[in-house]
mmCIF file of C-alpha atoms in Angstrom:
data_model
loop_
_atom_site.group_PDB
_atom_site.id
_atom_site.type_symbol
_atom_site.label_atom_id
_atom_site.label_comp_id
_atom_site.label_asym_id
_atom_site.label_seq_id
_atom_site.Cartn_x
_atom_site.Cartn_y
_atom_site.Cartn_z
ATOM 1 C CA LYS A 1 17.039 2.830 -8.683
ATOM 2 C CA ASN A 2 13.264 3.245 -8.378
ATOM 3 C CA GLN A 3 12.474 5.773 -5.653
ATOM 4 C CA VAL A 4 9.558 7.790 -4.374
ATOM 5 C CA GLU A 5 10.249 10.772 -2.134
ATOM 6 C CA GLN A 6 7.626 12.735 -0.259
ATOM 7 C CA SER A 7 7.743 16.112 1.401
ATOM 8 C CA PRO A 8 7.296 17.430 3.929
ATOM 9 C CA GLN A 9 7.847 14.554 6.346
ATOM 10 C CA SER A 10 5.260 16.055 8.687
ATOM 11 C CA LEU A 11 2.899 19.008 8.640
ATOM 12 C CA ILE A 12 0.668 20.725 11.193
ATOM 13 C CA ILE A 13 -2.192 22.931 9.997
ATOM 14 C CA LEU A 14 -5.257 24.532 11.515
ATOM 15 C CA GLU A 15 -8.711 23.177 10.817
ATOM 16 C CA GLY A 16 -10.268 24.804 7.760
ATOM 17 C CA LYS A 17 -6.946 25.594 6.086
ATOM 18 C CA ASN A 18 -5.703 24.137 2.806
ATOM 19 C CA CYS A 19 -2.447 22.249 2.329
ATOM 20 C CA THR A 20 -0.408 20.616 -0.409
ATOM 21 C CA LEU A 21 1.735 17.513 -0.115
ATOM 22 C CA GLN A 22 4.491 16.707 -2.599
ATOM 23 C CA CYS A 23 5.710 13.504 -4.227
ATOM 24 C CA ASN A 24 8.743 13.196 -6.530
ATOM 25 C CA TYR A 25 9.582 9.916 -8.182
ATOM 26 C CA THR A 26 12.246 8.249 -10.274
ATOM 27 C CA VAL A 27 10.463 5.114 -11.410
ATOM 28 C CA SER A 28 10.788 3.384 -14.733
ATOM 29 C CA PRO A 29 8.799 2.295 -16.594
ATOM 30 C CA PHE A 30 6.022 4.361 -15.075
ATOM 31 C CA SER A 31 2.528 2.913 -15.042
ATOM 32 C CA ASN A 32 0.433 4.850 -12.549
ATOM 33 C CA LEU A 33 0.591 6.902 -9.364
ATOM 34 C CA ARG A 34 -1.652 6.508 -6.338
ATOM 35 C CA TRP A 35 -2.285 8.478 -3.191
ATOM 36 C CA TYR A 36 -3.398 6.690 -0.032
ATOM 37 C CA LYS A 37 -4.587 7.920 3.348
ATOM 38 C CA GLN A 38 -3.552 5.826 6.336
ATOM 39 C CA ASP A 39 -4.873 6.332 9.840
ATOM 40 C CA THR A 40 -2.533 5.167 12.591
ATOM 41 C CA GLY A 41 -2.589 1.368 12.973
ATOM 42 C CA ARG A 42 -5.033 0.845 10.114
ATOM 43 C CA GLY A 43 -4.761 -0.199 6.491
ATOM 44 C CA PRO A 44 -4.321 2.478 3.803
ATOM 45 C CA VAL A 45 -7.370 3.739 1.929
ATOM 46 C CA SER A 46 -7.106 4.689 -1.737
ATOM 47 C CA LEU A 47 -7.734 8.361 -2.570
ATOM 48 C CA THR A 48 -6.769 8.680 -6.245
ATOM 49 C CA ILE A 49 -5.119 6.725 -9.049
ATOM 50 C CA MET A 50 -3.638 8.482 -12.088
ATOM 51 C CA THR A 51 -2.112 7.098 -15.241
ATOM 52 C CA PHE A 52 0.465 8.754 -17.480
ATOM 53 C CA SER A 53 -2.161 10.592 -19.506
ATOM 54 C CA GLU A 54 -4.020 12.105 -16.536
ATOM 55 C CA ASN A 55 -2.796 15.292 -14.917
ATOM 56 C CA THR A 56 -5.473 15.882 -12.310
ATOM 57 C CA LYS A 57 -7.986 13.833 -10.372
ATOM 58 C CA SER A 58 -10.301 14.762 -7.538
ATOM 59 C CA ASN A 59 -11.957 12.835 -4.736
ATOM 60 C CA GLY A 60 -14.086 15.183 -2.668
ATOM 61 C CA ARG A 61 -11.794 17.665 -0.923
ATOM 62 C CA TYR A 62 -8.703 15.828 -2.205
ATOM 63 C CA THR A 63 -7.195 16.823 -5.566
ATOM 64 C CA ALA A 64 -4.120 15.097 -6.972
ATOM 65 C CA THR A 65 -2.017 16.414 -9.825
ATOM 66 C CA LEU A 66 0.579 14.645 -11.917
ATOM 67 C CA ASP A 67 3.334 16.102 -14.082
ATOM 68 C CA ALA A 68 4.846 13.140 -15.901
ATOM 69 C CA ASP A 69 7.522 15.325 -17.502
ATOM 70 C CA THR A 70 8.997 16.496 -14.216
ATOM 71 C CA LYS A 71 7.976 13.299 -12.406
ATOM 72 C CA GLN A 72 6.150 15.163 -9.698
ATOM 73 C CA SER A 73 2.759 14.784 -8.087
ATOM 74 C CA SER A 74 0.939 16.764 -5.456
ATOM 75 C CA LEU A 75 -2.050 16.144 -3.225
ATOM 76 C CA HIS A 76 -4.059 19.225 -2.311
ATOM 77 C CA ILE A 77 -6.453 19.083 0.630
ATOM 78 C CA THR A 78 -9.083 21.799 0.761
ATOM 79 C CA ALA A 79 -10.837 23.070 3.889
ATOM 80 C CA SER A 80 -9.102 20.572 6.164
ATOM 81 C CA GLN A 81 -10.998 18.718 8.871
ATOM 82 C CA LEU A 82 -9.799 17.071 12.066
ATOM 83 C CA SER A 83 -10.469 13.689 10.443
ATOM 84 C CA ASP A 84 -7.856 14.481 7.788
ATOM 85 C CA SER A 85 -5.164 13.854 10.403
ATOM 86 C CA ALA A 86 -3.339 10.812 9.008
ATOM 87 C CA SER A 87 -0.340 9.761 6.956
ATOM 88 C CA TYR A 88 -0.604 10.342 3.216
ATOM 89 C CA ILE A 89 1.354 7.936 1.068
ATOM 90 C CA CYS A 90 2.357 8.275 -2.564
ATOM 91 C CA VAL A 91 2.803 5.011 -4.481
ATOM 92 C CA VAL A 92 4.161 4.599 -8.007
ATOM 93 C CA SER A 93 3.644 1.454 -10.042
ATOM 94 C CA ALA A 94 6.531 0.298 -12.212
ATOM 95 C CA GLY A 95 6.956 -2.482 -14.694
ATOM 96 C CA ALA A 96 4.990 -4.373 -17.269
ATOM 97 C CA HIS A 97 1.380 -5.204 -16.620
ATOM 98 C CA TYR A 98 -0.391 -8.266 -17.855
ATOM 99 C CA GLY A 99 -3.084 -10.577 -16.676
ATOM 100 C CA GLY A 100 -3.967 -8.634 -13.555
ATOM 101 C CA SER A 101 -0.460 -7.581 -12.547
ATOM 102 C CA GLN A 102 -0.139 -4.141 -10.983
ATOM 103 C CA GLY A 103 3.627 -4.180 -11.381
ATOM 104 C CA ASN A 104 6.193 -3.431 -8.721
ATOM 105 C CA LEU A 105 4.717 -0.906 -6.312
ATOM 106 C CA ILE A 106 7.172 1.646 -4.931
ATOM 107 C CA PHE A 107 5.999 3.421 -1.763
ATOM 108 C CA GLY A 108 7.032 6.791 -0.422
ATOM 109 C CA LYS A 109 7.538 7.089 3.326
ATOM 110 C CA GLY A 110 4.512 9.307 3.674
ATOM 111 C CA THR A 111 3.664 12.747 5.016
ATOM 112 C CA LYS A 112 2.179 12.806 8.509
ATOM 113 C CA LEU A 113 -0.529 15.473 8.614
ATOM 114 C CA SER A 114 -1.937 16.802 11.873
ATOM 115 C CA VAL A 115 -4.979 19.047 11.748
ATOM 116 C CA LYS A 116 -5.474 21.083 14.922
ATOM 117 C CA PRO A 117 -8.697 22.793 16.039
ATOM 118 C CA ASP B 1 -14.800 -1.993 6.621
ATOM 119 C CA SER B 2 -12.925 -2.870 3.419
ATOM 120 C CA GLY B 3 -14.250 -6.431 3.188
ATOM 121 C CA VAL B 4 -10.715 -7.864 3.462
ATOM 122 C CA THR B 5 -10.076 -9.969 6.559
ATOM 123 C CA GLN B 6 -6.758 -10.947 8.096
ATOM 124 C CA THR B 7 -5.964 -13.369 10.879
ATOM 125 C CA PRO B 8 -4.557 -13.315 13.426
ATOM 126 C CA LYS B 9 -4.668 -9.668 14.531
ATOM 127 C CA HIS B 10 -1.605 -10.045 16.720
ATOM 128 C CA LEU B 11 1.140 -12.629 16.781
ATOM 129 C CA ILE B 12 4.050 -12.877 19.208
ATOM 130 C CA THR B 13 6.770 -15.411 18.558
ATOM 131 C CA ALA B 14 10.469 -16.047 19.052
ATOM 132 C CA THR B 15 13.432 -15.709 16.718
ATOM 133 C CA GLY B 16 13.977 -18.715 14.482
ATOM 134 C CA GLN B 17 10.309 -19.675 14.454
ATOM 135 C CA ARG B 18 7.900 -19.931 11.528
ATOM 136 C CA VAL B 19 4.464 -18.308 11.291
ATOM 137 C CA THR B 20 1.603 -18.197 8.797
ATOM 138 C CA LEU B 21 -0.545 -15.151 8.186
ATOM 139 C CA ARG B 22 -3.904 -15.554 6.511
ATOM 140 C CA CYS B 23 -5.883 -13.226 4.255
ATOM 141 C CA SER B 24 -9.387 -13.490 2.826
ATOM 142 C CA PRO B 25 -9.988 -11.038 -0.038
ATOM 143 C CA ARG B 26 -13.199 -9.159 -0.757
ATOM 144 C CA SER B 27 -15.819 -11.405 -2.279
ATOM 145 C CA GLY B 28 -15.027 -11.869 -5.965
ATOM 146 C CA ASP B 29 -11.620 -10.127 -5.937
ATOM 147 C CA LEU B 30 -9.047 -12.110 -7.876
ATOM 148 C CA SER B 31 -5.831 -10.374 -6.786
ATOM 149 C CA VAL B 32 -4.198 -10.487 -3.378
ATOM 150 C CA TYR B 33 -1.213 -8.370 -2.343
ATOM 151 C CA TRP B 34 1.022 -8.607 0.698
ATOM 152 C CA TYR B 35 2.809 -5.658 2.292
ATOM 153 C CA GLN B 36 5.155 -5.169 5.222
ATOM 154 C CA GLN B 37 5.141 -1.962 7.253
ATOM 155 C CA SER B 38 7.865 -1.368 9.775
ATOM 156 C CA LEU B 39 8.560 1.858 11.655
ATOM 157 C CA ASP B 40 11.782 2.706 9.850
ATOM 158 C CA GLN B 41 10.964 1.396 6.357
ATOM 159 C CA GLY B 42 7.388 2.469 5.741
ATOM 160 C CA LEU B 43 5.160 0.287 3.590
ATOM 161 C CA GLN B 44 6.907 -2.196 1.320
ATOM 162 C CA PHE B 45 5.266 -4.288 -1.370
ATOM 163 C CA LEU B 46 6.105 -7.967 -1.032
ATOM 164 C CA ILE B 47 4.163 -9.957 -3.616
ATOM 165 C CA GLN B 48 0.958 -10.116 -5.681
ATOM 166 C CA TYR B 49 -1.087 -13.156 -6.638
ATOM 167 C CA TYR B 50 -3.784 -13.149 -9.281
ATOM 168 C CA ASN B 51 -6.249 -16.024 -9.464
ATOM 169 C CA GLY B 52 -3.771 -18.424 -7.886
ATOM 170 C CA GLU B 53 -0.677 -17.378 -9.813
ATOM 171 C CA GLU B 54 2.173 -15.104 -8.799
ATOM 172 C CA ARG B 55 1.903 -11.861 -10.805
ATOM 173 C CA ALA B 56 4.359 -9.343 -9.346
ATOM 174 C CA LYS B 57 7.177 -9.464 -6.847
ATOM 175 C CA GLY B 58 8.655 -6.734 -4.679
ATOM 176 C CA ASN B 59 11.227 -6.888 -1.910
ATOM 177 C CA ILE B 60 10.238 -10.253 -0.546
ATOM 178 C CA LEU B 61 12.941 -12.134 1.350
ATOM 179 C CA GLU B 62 13.763 -15.728 0.475
ATOM 180 C CA ARG B 63 12.661 -16.711 4.006
ATOM 181 C CA PHE B 64 9.173 -15.507 3.119
ATOM 182 C CA SER B 65 6.758 -17.255 0.779
ATOM 183 C CA ALA B 66 3.122 -16.861 -0.169
ATOM 184 C CA GLN B 67 0.427 -18.699 -2.020
ATOM 185 C CA GLN B 68 -3.146 -18.159 -3.142
ATOM 186 C CA PHE B 69 -5.552 -21.057 -2.905
ATOM 187 C CA PRO B 70 -8.409 -22.054 -5.261
ATOM 188 C CA ASP B 71 -10.918 -20.298 -2.994
ATOM 189 C CA LEU B 72 -8.747 -17.145 -3.467
ATOM 190 C CA HIS B 73 -7.658 -16.796 0.142
ATOM 191 C CA SER B 74 -3.944 -16.324 0.607
ATOM 192 C CA GLU B 75 -1.299 -17.193 3.169
ATOM 193 C CA LEU B 76 2.042 -15.541 3.845
ATOM 194 C CA ASN B 77 4.612 -17.826 5.441
ATOM 195 C CA LEU B 78 7.507 -16.288 7.342
ATOM 196 C CA SER B 79 10.290 -18.588 8.470
ATOM 197 C CA SER B 80 13.560 -18.351 10.416
ATOM 198 C CA LEU B 81 12.166 -15.206 11.962
ATOM 199 C CA GLU B 82 14.497 -12.398 12.986
ATOM 200 C CA LEU B 83 13.926 -9.421 15.280
ATOM 201 C CA GLY B 84 13.810 -7.181 12.217
ATOM 202 C CA ASP B 85 10.775 -9.023 10.870
ATOM 203 C CA SER B 86 8.637 -7.418 13.571
ATOM 204 C CA ALA B 87 6.154 -5.288 11.638
ATOM 205 C CA LEU B 88 2.573 -4.814 10.551
ATOM 206 C CA TYR B 89 1.722 -7.103 7.649
ATOM 207 C CA PHE B 90 -1.103 -5.957 5.412
ATOM 208 C CA CYS B 91 -3.028 -7.833 2.800
ATOM 209 C CA ALA B 92 -4.984 -6.064 0.059
ATOM 210 C CA SER B 93 -7.259 -7.283 -2.699
ATOM 211 C CA SER B 94 -8.525 -5.958 -6.011
ATOM 212 C CA GLY B 95 -9.851 -6.930 -9.407
ATOM 213 C CA ARG B 96 -13.312 -8.379 -9.675
ATOM 214 C CA LEU B 97 -13.040 -8.350 -13.440
ATOM 215 C CA ALA B 98 -11.306 -11.238 -15.162
ATOM 216 C CA GLY B 99 -7.946 -10.030 -16.407
ATOM 217 C CA GLY B 100 -7.784 -7.246 -13.862
ATOM 218 C CA LEU B 101 -6.594 -3.727 -14.523
ATOM 219 C CA SER B 102 -3.332 -2.139 -13.491
ATOM 220 C CA THR B 103 -5.369 0.745 -12.074
ATOM 221 C CA ASP B 104 -7.755 -1.345 -9.997
ATOM 222 C CA THR B 105 -8.290 0.076 -6.517
ATOM 223 C CA GLN B 106 -6.687 -1.994 -3.795
ATOM 224 C CA TYR B 107 -8.661 -2.551 -0.596
ATOM 225 C CA PHE B 108 -6.542 -3.140 2.478
ATOM 226 C CA GLY B 109 -7.262 -5.387 5.418
ATOM 227 C CA PRO B 110 -6.727 -4.365 9.055
ATOM 228 C CA GLY B 111 -3.289 -5.981 9.234
ATOM 229 C CA THR B 112 -1.509 -8.534 11.411
ATOM 230 C CA ARG B 113 0.945 -7.171 13.949
ATOM 231 C CA LEU B 114 3.901 -9.532 14.258
ATOM 232 C CA THR B 115 6.278 -9.212 17.188
ATOM 233 C CA VAL B 116 9.434 -11.306 17.176
ATOM 234 C CA LEU B 117 11.131 -11.546 20.586
#
């Protein structure tokens, strides 16, 4: 069964500190892995997208890694800010892709990050 | 502002009823995706349309249906509503290039909050 599991479920850190969020998946066939940031009550915003051949991708203070062998990904946030408080969602795309299809998208339940002053 | 619009913002209805949610993608985007987000399930992918044709299907119930019109806007129809259908429904769009890419960034709308009483 295709699954995406994220840990921890929630995390509280102090402003300025770094943190790492984890994503483990059992999805086949794997196409790509995405990280989204979602503020409460709003639509998710894309942070990174990685294919099988990519093992790291950065977007400002966000750096995602992918280990396709162990089927693990992480999202590292550097020098956290209060505005980083949000849910971070890992999404893995499975299935064949043709003519614009992005396959079946399997979502993790997210990690809720709170950054305190 | 992602450029994706959804109407209505809020919808309150009774069990057994039918509702239609509407989504206008970003100008030029060819793909539209529908998602359901409930408190206990997290985000779930329902269905993707590309240039008017169904391209990928997730966990969409038989009571739910969608379509994409020639002007690329999309509608999600929910019928025989149950209490458990209460959720935030998001639409996203991507793919300004013909053919689309499996790694295209998806841009999410603000969502429609459906409450079934």
